Short mmCIF file of C-alpha atoms and ligand atoms in Angstrom, two decimals:
data_model
loop_
_atom_site.label_atom_id
_atom_site.label_comp_id
_atom_site.label_asym_id
_atom_site.label_seq_id
_atom_site.Cartn_x
_atom_site.Cartn_y
_atom_site.Cartn_z
CA UNK A 26 27.18 27.87 -19.03
CA UNK A 27 27.87 24.15 -18.91
CA UNK A 28 26.16 23.16 -22.15
CA UNK A 29 23.28 21.67 -20.12
CA UNK A 30 19.85 23.29 -20.52
CA UNK A 31 18.91 25.66 -17.72
CA UNK A 32 16.57 25.08 -14.79
CA UNK A 33 12.86 24.79 -15.33
CA UNK A 34 9.97 26.14 -13.17
CA UNK A 35 9.72 22.69 -11.65
CA UNK A 36 9.85 21.49 -8.06
CA UNK A 37 11.10 17.99 -7.29
CA UNK A 38 8.99 17.06 -4.24
CA UNK A 39 9.88 13.94 -2.23
CA UNK A 40 7.27 12.18 -0.10
CA UNK A 41 4.55 14.15 -1.86
CA UNK A 42 2.08 11.27 -1.46
CA UNK A 43 2.17 11.56 2.35
CA UNK A 44 0.20 13.80 4.62
CA UNK A 45 2.00 17.16 4.41
CA UNK A 46 3.50 16.45 0.97
CA UNK A 47 0.00 15.81 -0.53
CA UNK A 48 -1.27 19.08 0.87
CA UNK A 49 1.81 20.88 -0.51
CA UNK A 50 1.65 19.39 -3.95
CA UNK A 51 -2.10 20.17 -4.30
CA UNK A 52 -1.67 23.75 -3.20
CA UNK A 53 1.40 24.10 -5.41
CA UNK A 54 -0.56 23.10 -8.50
CA UNK A 55 -3.59 25.19 -7.52
CA UNK A 56 -1.86 28.42 -6.51
CA UNK A 57 1.63 28.60 -8.05
CA UNK A 58 3.07 28.43 -11.60
CA UNK A 59 5.37 25.55 -10.66
CA UNK A 60 5.27 22.13 -12.25
CA UNK A 61 5.70 19.26 -9.75
CA UNK A 62 7.53 15.97 -9.99
CA UNK A 63 6.50 13.89 -7.01
CA UNK A 64 8.96 11.17 -5.99
CA UNK A 65 7.41 8.84 -3.42
CA UNK A 66 8.00 5.16 -2.52
CA UNK A 67 4.36 4.67 -1.55
CA UNK A 68 5.06 3.10 1.78
CA UNK A 69 2.03 2.47 4.03
CA UNK A 70 1.89 6.26 4.53
CA UNK A 71 1.78 7.24 0.91
CA UNK A 72 -1.46 7.35 -1.06
CA UNK A 73 -1.62 8.24 -4.81
CA UNK A 74 -5.44 8.57 -4.48
CA UNK A 75 -4.76 11.94 -2.82
CA UNK A 76 -4.09 13.32 -6.32
CA UNK A 77 -7.14 12.21 -8.19
CA UNK A 78 -7.97 15.87 -8.79
CA UNK A 79 -4.71 16.30 -10.72
CA UNK A 80 -5.59 13.65 -13.28
CA UNK A 81 -4.89 15.08 -16.68
CA UNK A 82 -2.71 17.93 -15.24
CA UNK A 83 0.25 18.03 -17.71
CA UNK A 84 2.36 19.88 -15.09
CA UNK A 85 2.17 17.11 -12.46
CA UNK A 86 4.14 13.84 -12.67
CA UNK A 87 4.23 11.08 -10.18
CA UNK A 88 7.29 8.72 -9.88
CA UNK A 89 7.18 5.78 -7.62
CA UNK A 90 10.71 5.26 -6.24
CA UNK A 91 13.04 5.40 -3.30
CA UNK A 92 15.02 8.50 -2.32
CA UNK A 93 17.92 6.09 -1.42
CA UNK A 94 18.24 5.17 -5.09
CA UNK A 95 20.97 7.52 -6.30
CA UNK A 96 20.65 6.61 -9.98
CA UNK A 97 16.88 7.27 -10.00
CA UNK A 98 17.33 10.62 -8.21
CA UNK A 99 20.18 11.65 -10.57
CA UNK A 100 18.04 10.73 -13.57
CA UNK A 101 15.06 12.78 -12.36
CA UNK A 102 17.21 15.81 -11.64
CA UNK A 103 18.81 15.58 -15.07
CA UNK A 104 15.53 15.07 -16.91
CA UNK A 105 13.36 17.65 -15.08
CA UNK A 106 15.98 20.29 -14.16
CA UNK A 107 14.07 21.50 -11.05
CA UNK A 108 14.69 24.91 -9.51
CA UNK A 109 14.17 23.37 -6.14
CA UNK A 110 14.02 20.08 -4.28
CA UNK A 111 11.41 20.14 -1.45
CA UNK A 112 12.22 17.15 0.75
CA UNK A 113 9.31 15.69 2.81
CA UNK A 114 9.99 11.94 2.38
CA UNK A 115 10.59 10.28 5.71
CA UNK A 116 9.45 7.66 8.12
CA UNK A 117 7.52 9.89 10.42
CA UNK A 118 5.77 8.07 13.29
CA UNK A 119 7.52 8.05 16.70
CA UNK A 120 5.70 4.86 17.88
CA UNK A 121 6.89 2.96 14.80
CA UNK A 122 10.46 4.19 15.35
CA UNK A 123 10.36 2.69 18.79
CA UNK A 124 9.24 -0.71 17.39
CA UNK A 125 11.33 -0.74 14.22
CA UNK A 126 13.99 1.95 14.05
CA UNK A 127 16.02 0.65 11.08
CA UNK A 128 13.69 2.06 8.36
CA UNK A 129 14.05 5.48 9.97
CA UNK A 130 17.81 5.48 9.69
CA UNK A 131 17.69 4.26 6.14
CA UNK A 132 15.16 6.70 4.76
CA UNK A 133 15.68 9.73 6.99
CA UNK A 134 19.50 9.64 7.23
CA UNK A 135 20.74 7.69 4.20
CA UNK A 136 17.82 8.91 1.98
CA UNK A 137 18.48 12.48 2.85
CA UNK A 138 22.20 12.05 2.24
CA UNK A 139 21.50 10.50 -1.19
CA UNK A 140 19.24 13.39 -2.17
CA UNK A 141 21.67 16.03 -0.93
CA UNK A 142 24.59 14.40 -2.73
CA UNK A 143 22.71 13.94 -6.07
CA UNK A 144 21.36 17.50 -5.77
CA UNK A 145 24.89 18.71 -5.25
CA UNK A 146 26.16 17.00 -8.35
CA UNK A 147 23.25 18.42 -10.37
CA UNK A 148 23.68 21.89 -8.83
CA UNK A 149 27.41 21.97 -9.68
CA UNK A 150 26.54 21.50 -13.34
CA UNK A 151 24.23 24.53 -13.43
CA UNK A 152 25.09 28.02 -14.70
CA UNK A 153 26.22 30.51 -12.08
CA UNK A 154 22.86 32.24 -12.17
CA UNK A 155 20.96 29.00 -11.77
CA UNK A 156 23.31 27.79 -8.99
CA UNK A 157 22.41 30.96 -7.09
CA UNK A 158 18.71 30.52 -7.67
CA UNK A 159 18.53 26.76 -6.89
CA UNK A 160 17.12 25.73 -3.47
CA UNK A 161 17.14 22.51 -1.43
CA UNK A 162 14.48 22.78 1.26
CA UNK A 163 14.78 20.11 3.91
CA UNK A 164 11.51 19.71 5.95
CA UNK A 165 12.16 18.72 9.58
CA UNK A 166 10.63 18.66 12.94
CA UNK A 167 10.75 20.35 16.37
CA UNK A 168 11.37 16.96 17.88
CA UNK A 169 15.05 17.31 17.24
CA UNK A 170 15.21 19.75 20.15
CA UNK A 171 14.02 17.14 22.71
CA UNK A 172 11.50 17.98 25.42
CA UNK A 173 10.45 21.03 27.42
CA UNK A 174 9.26 21.39 31.04
CA UNK A 175 6.08 23.36 31.52
CA UNK A 176 7.85 26.57 32.40
CA UNK A 177 10.69 26.50 29.81
CA UNK A 178 10.78 28.89 26.86
CA UNK A 179 9.71 27.52 23.48
CA UNK A 180 12.27 26.07 21.00
CA UNK A 181 14.06 28.67 18.90
CA UNK A 182 16.57 28.07 16.06
CA UNK A 183 19.50 28.14 18.45
CA UNK A 184 18.08 25.62 20.94
CA UNK A 185 20.65 22.74 21.17
CA UNK A 186 19.64 19.49 19.56
CA UNK A 187 18.62 16.77 22.09
CA UNK A 188 16.55 14.16 20.20
CA UNK A 189 14.92 11.56 22.39
CA UNK A 190 13.27 8.99 20.04
CA UNK A 191 14.83 7.02 17.12
CA UNK A 192 12.59 9.17 14.88
CA UNK A 193 13.86 12.42 16.29
CA UNK A 194 17.45 11.23 16.23
CA UNK A 195 17.19 10.20 12.55
CA UNK A 196 15.70 13.63 11.67
CA UNK A 197 18.48 15.35 13.70
CA UNK A 198 21.02 13.39 11.64
CA UNK A 199 19.36 14.54 8.40
CA UNK A 200 19.34 18.16 9.64
CA UNK A 201 23.11 17.97 10.35
CA UNK A 202 23.74 16.64 6.83
CA UNK A 203 21.69 19.45 5.38
CA UNK A 204 23.67 22.00 7.37
CA UNK A 205 26.93 20.45 6.32
CA UNK A 206 26.05 20.64 2.62
CA UNK A 207 25.58 24.39 2.96
CA UNK A 208 28.69 24.95 5.05
CA UNK A 209 30.98 22.68 3.07
CA UNK A 210 29.74 23.07 -0.50
CA UNK A 211 27.78 26.32 -0.20
CA UNK A 212 24.81 24.53 -1.79
CA UNK A 213 21.74 26.78 -1.07
CA UNK A 214 20.10 24.55 1.58
CA UNK A 215 17.25 25.70 3.79
CA UNK A 216 15.87 23.74 6.79
CA UNK A 217 12.48 24.12 8.44
CA UNK A 218 11.69 22.60 11.87
CA UNK A 219 7.93 22.41 12.35
CA UNK A 220 5.62 21.51 15.23
CA UNK A 221 2.89 18.89 15.06
CA UNK A 222 0.66 19.26 12.01
CA UNK A 223 -2.98 18.34 11.60
CA UNK A 224 -5.50 18.46 8.80
CA UNK A 225 -6.75 16.49 5.75
CA UNK A 226 -4.91 13.39 4.45
CA UNK A 227 -3.11 12.56 7.76
CA UNK A 228 -2.63 8.85 8.13
CA UNK A 229 -4.77 7.65 11.08
CA UNK A 230 -1.90 6.35 13.18
CA UNK A 231 -1.29 9.88 14.48
CA UNK A 232 -3.24 11.27 17.41
CA UNK A 233 -5.85 13.52 15.79
CA UNK A 234 -7.06 11.33 12.90
CA UNK A 235 -6.85 8.21 15.08
CA UNK A 236 -9.11 9.81 17.72
CA UNK A 237 -11.58 11.19 15.16
CA UNK A 238 -12.06 7.82 13.53
CA UNK A 239 -12.15 5.82 16.76
CA UNK A 240 -14.71 8.31 18.20
CA UNK A 241 -16.85 8.00 15.11
CA UNK A 242 -16.82 4.24 15.37
CA UNK A 243 -17.34 4.00 19.13
CA UNK A 244 -13.86 2.47 19.78
CA UNK A 245 -11.64 3.20 22.75
CA UNK A 246 -9.65 6.46 22.61
CA UNK A 247 -6.19 5.43 23.83
CA UNK A 248 -4.52 8.33 25.70
CA UNK A 249 -0.96 7.68 26.61
CA UNK A 250 0.22 8.25 30.23
CA UNK A 251 -1.64 11.00 32.09
CA UNK A 252 -2.80 12.78 28.93
CA UNK A 253 -0.98 16.00 29.97
CA UNK A 254 1.78 15.89 27.28
CA UNK A 255 1.65 19.12 25.30
CA UNK A 256 2.06 19.64 21.59
CA UNK A 257 1.99 22.93 19.56
CA UNK A 258 -0.51 22.24 16.80
CA UNK A 259 -0.23 23.71 13.35
CA UNK A 260 -2.81 23.46 10.54
CA UNK A 261 -1.19 21.78 7.56
CA UNK A 262 -2.16 24.54 5.15
CA UNK A 263 -0.31 27.07 7.31
CA UNK A 264 2.76 24.76 7.24
CA UNK A 265 2.57 24.64 3.38
CA UNK A 266 2.30 28.42 3.20
CA UNK A 267 5.37 28.69 5.42
CA UNK A 268 7.35 26.36 3.16
CA UNK A 269 6.41 28.44 0.08
CA UNK A 270 7.54 31.51 2.05
CA UNK A 271 10.85 29.97 3.00
CA UNK A 272 11.40 28.77 -0.60
CA UNK A 273 10.81 32.26 -1.96
CA UNK A 274 12.37 34.44 0.72
CA UNK A 275 14.50 32.27 3.03
CA UNK A 276 18.23 32.86 3.25
CA UNK A 277 20.32 29.85 2.16
CA UNK A 278 22.03 28.10 5.09
CA UNK A 279 19.36 29.34 7.55
CA UNK A 280 16.93 27.25 9.56
CA UNK A 281 13.38 28.43 10.35
CA UNK A 282 11.11 27.22 13.11
CA UNK A 283 7.45 26.94 12.17
CA UNK A 284 4.67 26.65 14.79
CA UNK A 285 1.02 27.28 15.30
CA UNK A 286 1.21 29.10 18.58
CA UNK A 287 -1.40 26.55 19.77
CA UNK A 288 -0.08 24.54 22.67
CA UNK A 289 -2.65 22.02 23.86
CA UNK A 290 -2.48 19.09 26.30
CA UNK A 291 -3.37 15.82 24.58
CA UNK A 292 -6.43 15.32 26.82
CA UNK A 293 -7.82 18.74 25.79
CA UNK A 294 -7.35 17.80 22.14
CA UNK A 295 -9.13 14.49 22.64
CA UNK A 296 -12.08 15.92 24.55
CA UNK A 297 -12.54 18.66 21.91
CA UNK A 298 -12.60 15.99 19.19
CA UNK A 299 -15.22 14.01 21.17
CA UNK A 300 -17.40 17.06 21.43
CA UNK A 301 -17.05 17.88 17.74
CA UNK A 302 -17.92 14.35 16.65
CA UNK A 303 -20.91 14.38 19.06
CA UNK A 304 -22.10 17.67 17.48
CA UNK A 305 -21.65 16.51 13.86
CA UNK A 306 -22.79 12.87 14.39
CA UNK A 307 -25.08 13.06 17.45
CA UNK A 308 -24.78 9.91 19.65
CA UNK A 309 -27.64 8.03 21.36
CA UNK A 310 -28.36 9.51 24.79
CA UNK A 311 -25.80 8.27 27.29
CA UNK A 312 -23.14 7.36 24.67
CA UNK A 313 -21.27 10.64 24.48
CA UNK A 314 -17.78 10.07 22.97
CA UNK A 315 -15.89 11.35 26.01
CA UNK A 316 -16.81 8.02 27.69
CA UNK A 317 -14.54 6.27 25.19
CA UNK A 318 -11.41 7.91 26.57
CA UNK A 319 -9.11 5.23 27.91
CA UNK A 320 -5.78 5.83 29.64
CA UNK A 321 -3.21 3.37 28.39
CA UNK A 322 0.49 2.57 29.06
CA UNK A 323 2.74 5.46 28.17
CA UNK A 324 5.06 5.68 25.16
CA UNK A 325 8.65 4.89 26.23
CA UNK A 326 10.70 8.15 26.51
CA UNK A 327 7.57 10.20 25.80
CA UNK A 328 8.53 13.85 25.37
CA UNK A 329 6.50 15.97 27.75
CA UNK A 330 6.12 19.18 25.87
CA UNK A 331 6.94 20.71 22.50
CA UNK A 332 6.50 24.45 21.78
CA UNK A 333 7.86 26.51 18.91
CA UNK A 334 9.05 30.06 18.97
CA UNK A 335 8.34 31.20 15.40
CA UNK A 336 9.55 34.74 15.86
CA UNK A 337 12.27 34.43 13.25
CA UNK A 338 10.13 33.39 10.24
CA UNK A 339 7.41 35.84 11.31
CA UNK A 340 9.83 38.79 11.65
CA UNK A 341 12.23 38.09 8.80
CA UNK A 342 9.99 36.53 6.17
CA UNK A 343 6.50 37.81 7.16
CA UNK A 344 4.74 34.47 7.56
CA UNK A 345 2.30 33.76 10.33
CA UNK A 346 -0.32 31.03 10.93
CA UNK A 347 -3.77 31.96 9.64
CA UNK A 348 -5.83 29.20 11.29
CA UNK A 349 -6.90 29.04 14.89
CA UNK A 350 -6.67 25.54 16.49
CA UNK A 351 -10.40 25.27 17.23
CA UNK A 352 -11.49 26.20 13.64
CA UNK A 353 -8.72 24.08 12.11
CA UNK A 354 -9.74 21.10 14.18
CA UNK A 355 -13.41 21.53 13.17
CA UNK A 356 -12.39 21.55 9.49
CA UNK A 357 -10.29 18.46 10.07
CA UNK A 358 -13.06 16.53 11.74
CA UNK A 359 -15.46 17.52 8.97
CA UNK A 360 -12.89 16.35 6.39
CA UNK A 361 -12.55 12.89 7.93
CA UNK A 362 -16.33 12.51 8.29
CA UNK A 363 -16.76 13.62 4.70
CA UNK A 364 -14.20 11.23 3.17
CA UNK A 365 -15.14 7.73 4.24
CA UNK A 366 -13.76 6.19 0.98
CA UNK A 367 -10.34 7.79 1.58
CA UNK A 368 -10.40 6.45 5.22
CA UNK A 369 -11.38 2.96 3.98
CA UNK A 370 -8.58 3.02 1.35
CA UNK A 371 -5.79 3.72 3.90
CA UNK A 372 -7.01 1.25 6.57
CA UNK A 373 -5.62 -1.81 4.91
CA UNK A 374 -4.64 -5.12 6.58
CA UNK A 375 -1.21 -3.63 7.36
CA UNK A 376 -2.85 -0.71 9.13
CA UNK A 377 -5.03 -3.00 11.24
CA UNK A 378 -1.97 -5.15 12.10
CA UNK A 379 -0.09 -1.99 13.27
CA UNK A 380 -2.94 -0.83 15.44
CA UNK A 381 -3.30 -4.26 17.00
CA UNK A 382 0.46 -4.45 17.65
CA UNK A 383 0.94 -0.96 19.03
CA UNK A 384 -2.06 -0.96 21.42
CA UNK A 385 -2.16 -4.64 22.56
CA UNK A 386 0.49 -4.12 25.21
CA UNK A 387 -0.57 -0.61 26.19
CA UNK A 388 -4.09 -1.63 27.02
CA UNK A 389 -2.83 -3.92 29.82
CA UNK A 390 -2.72 -1.32 32.65
P1 LIG B 421 4.02 10.84 6.16
O1 LIG B 421 4.52 9.69 6.94
O2 LIG B 421 2.51 11.13 6.10
O3 LIG B 421 4.53 10.74 4.64
C1 LIG B 421 5.84 10.35 4.32
C2 LIG B 421 5.84 10.11 2.81
O4 LIG B 421 7.24 9.73 2.49
C3 LIG B 421 4.96 8.94 2.41
O5 LIG B 421 4.20 9.31 1.24
C4 LIG B 421 5.93 7.78 2.08
O6 LIG B 421 5.47 6.95 1.08
C5 LIG B 421 7.20 8.58 1.61
N1 LIG B 421 8.41 7.83 1.78
C6 LIG B 421 8.81 7.13 2.90
N2 LIG B 421 10.03 6.58 2.65
C7 LIG B 421 10.37 6.91 1.42
C8 LIG B 421 11.49 6.67 0.60
N3 LIG B 421 12.50 5.90 1.03
N4 LIG B 421 11.54 7.16 -0.63
C9 LIG B 421 10.54 7.92 -1.11
N5 LIG B 421 9.41 8.20 -0.41
C10 LIG B 421 9.35 7.73 0.86
O7 LIG B 421 4.81 12.10 6.75
P2 LIG B 421 4.30 13.63 6.98
O8 LIG B 421 3.59 13.68 8.24
O9 LIG B 421 3.62 14.12 5.71
O10 LIG B 421 5.69 14.35 7.17
C11 LIG B 421 6.39 14.91 6.07
C12 LIG B 421 7.69 15.49 6.55
O11 LIG B 421 7.45 16.47 7.46
C13 LIG B 421 8.62 14.46 7.24
O12 LIG B 421 9.95 14.72 6.87
C14 LIG B 421 8.41 14.71 8.73
O13 LIG B 421 9.60 14.39 9.46
C15 LIG B 421 8.15 16.23 8.72
N6 LIG B 421 7.30 16.74 9.80
C16 LIG B 421 6.06 16.22 10.03
C17 LIG B 421 5.28 16.70 11.06
C18 LIG B 421 3.89 16.16 11.31
O14 LIG B 421 3.27 16.61 12.34
N7 LIG B 421 3.34 15.28 10.51
C19 LIG B 421 5.77 17.75 11.87
C20 LIG B 421 7.03 18.24 11.61
C21 LIG B 421 7.80 17.77 10.55
P1 LIG B 422 1.65 11.75 17.51
O1 LIG B 422 0.42 12.15 16.72
O2 LIG B 422 2.16 10.37 17.36
O3 LIG B 422 2.77 12.80 17.23
P2 LIG B 422 4.22 13.08 17.96
O4 LIG B 422 4.59 11.88 18.72
O5 LIG B 422 5.10 13.26 16.77
O6 LIG B 422 4.04 14.31 18.80
O7 LIG B 422 1.34 11.99 19.07
C1 LIG B 422 0.92 13.25 19.53
C2 LIG B 422 0.71 13.10 21.05
O8 LIG B 422 -0.39 12.28 21.32
C3 LIG B 422 1.95 12.54 21.74
O9 LIG B 422 2.09 13.16 23.00
C4 LIG B 422 1.51 11.06 21.95
C5 LIG B 422 0.05 11.11 22.08
N1 LIG B 422 -0.73 9.97 21.63
C6 LIG B 422 -1.67 9.37 22.48
O10 LIG B 422 -1.83 9.77 23.63
N2 LIG B 422 -2.37 8.30 21.97
C7 LIG B 422 -2.17 7.77 20.76
O11 LIG B 422 -2.83 6.76 20.43
C8 LIG B 422 -1.24 8.42 19.91
C9 LIG B 422 -0.98 7.90 18.53
C10 LIG B 422 -0.52 9.51 20.37
#
């Protein structure tokens, strides 16, 4: 023993006020014995209102702060003695990384380094038993693998990295650091690479919530390029279940690909959303939402197809996605239609400025 107190049943979650982090924190407090300390800078993508149902929960603490702040991270680790760090915090939107890449390098690369390094210093001071039980789970993306042609096999854990956007490159850099901390220091690091998520609390700059809200409000539905780019969609609750599985059963030093086995072309996703919104909020005759679909100028370097081969996590750890894309999309549309106050609260002036900036040029085709 080192004289320090031992680890507690606490998770230090970073970026827990964002889309996936919020779903993870809520499900953690509902369905596990873990306490949660949520460290989040509350950038435009973070929303503390996601946690109103945890008001008065003595096993949940929110800390507004930056993962690049080594002193803050060290203090939180020392005070709360977590048994795991679950690292979601990131700049996460490809379009923003094309317009302003610097924040992506800072948070995704330097921020991940800062967390890894402070976690290593904390971990080295633990007892041998606690050192063996500690986990650092780094949440990453399938975008690090680059793009697939229509007939290529899905990404597996051994697919070479070939990131194409500044976002993907910054996540690839963070994955390499996570890998190095296991190989060099033997810190028990796990990495998950996940496909596109959808579900409640997703910031409406991403495809699915943007299309739901624009369809509801009768605004154009901007489809990039020919609309045939393919993503492999995963319901966010399935992603959270996979993260719990990897935390509990994953082998330190390993990476696990997580996917929904639901490849869909963007145009198919958008038309399905139109039909769901028409069904749930019937339009006047002749104003069906599909008419709002507008082809716009493509994203530079737009990856054609992502697809995940999740055989490893399914075979070795026993996880599989529970939600079918069509039922998950219906739940998601219903959630956005049922939470107008949440939607209003995230569409601040900064959001409107981003939408105007991102789509102004694209619409000129
Ligand atoms: P998000 O953009 O919705 O949330 C990111 C959160 O991180 C926000 O709450 C933000 O305030 C916080 N944050 C940003 N910079 C910070 C900093 N410097 N310090 C502390 N907090 C900071 O992102 P998301 O969609 O929930 O993604 C979470 C993680 O999952 C990311 O690492 C992302 O790369 C990964 N991922 C996302 C998807 C997806 O489809 N959304 C798919 C695969 C992997
Ligand atoms: P997005 O949700 O930004 O996720 P990612 O780029 O990480 O896959 O985009 C999903 C797909 O939808 C991608 O192929 C780009 C496309 N897209 C549009 O066609 N129009 C839009 O307005 C947005 C935001 C995305």
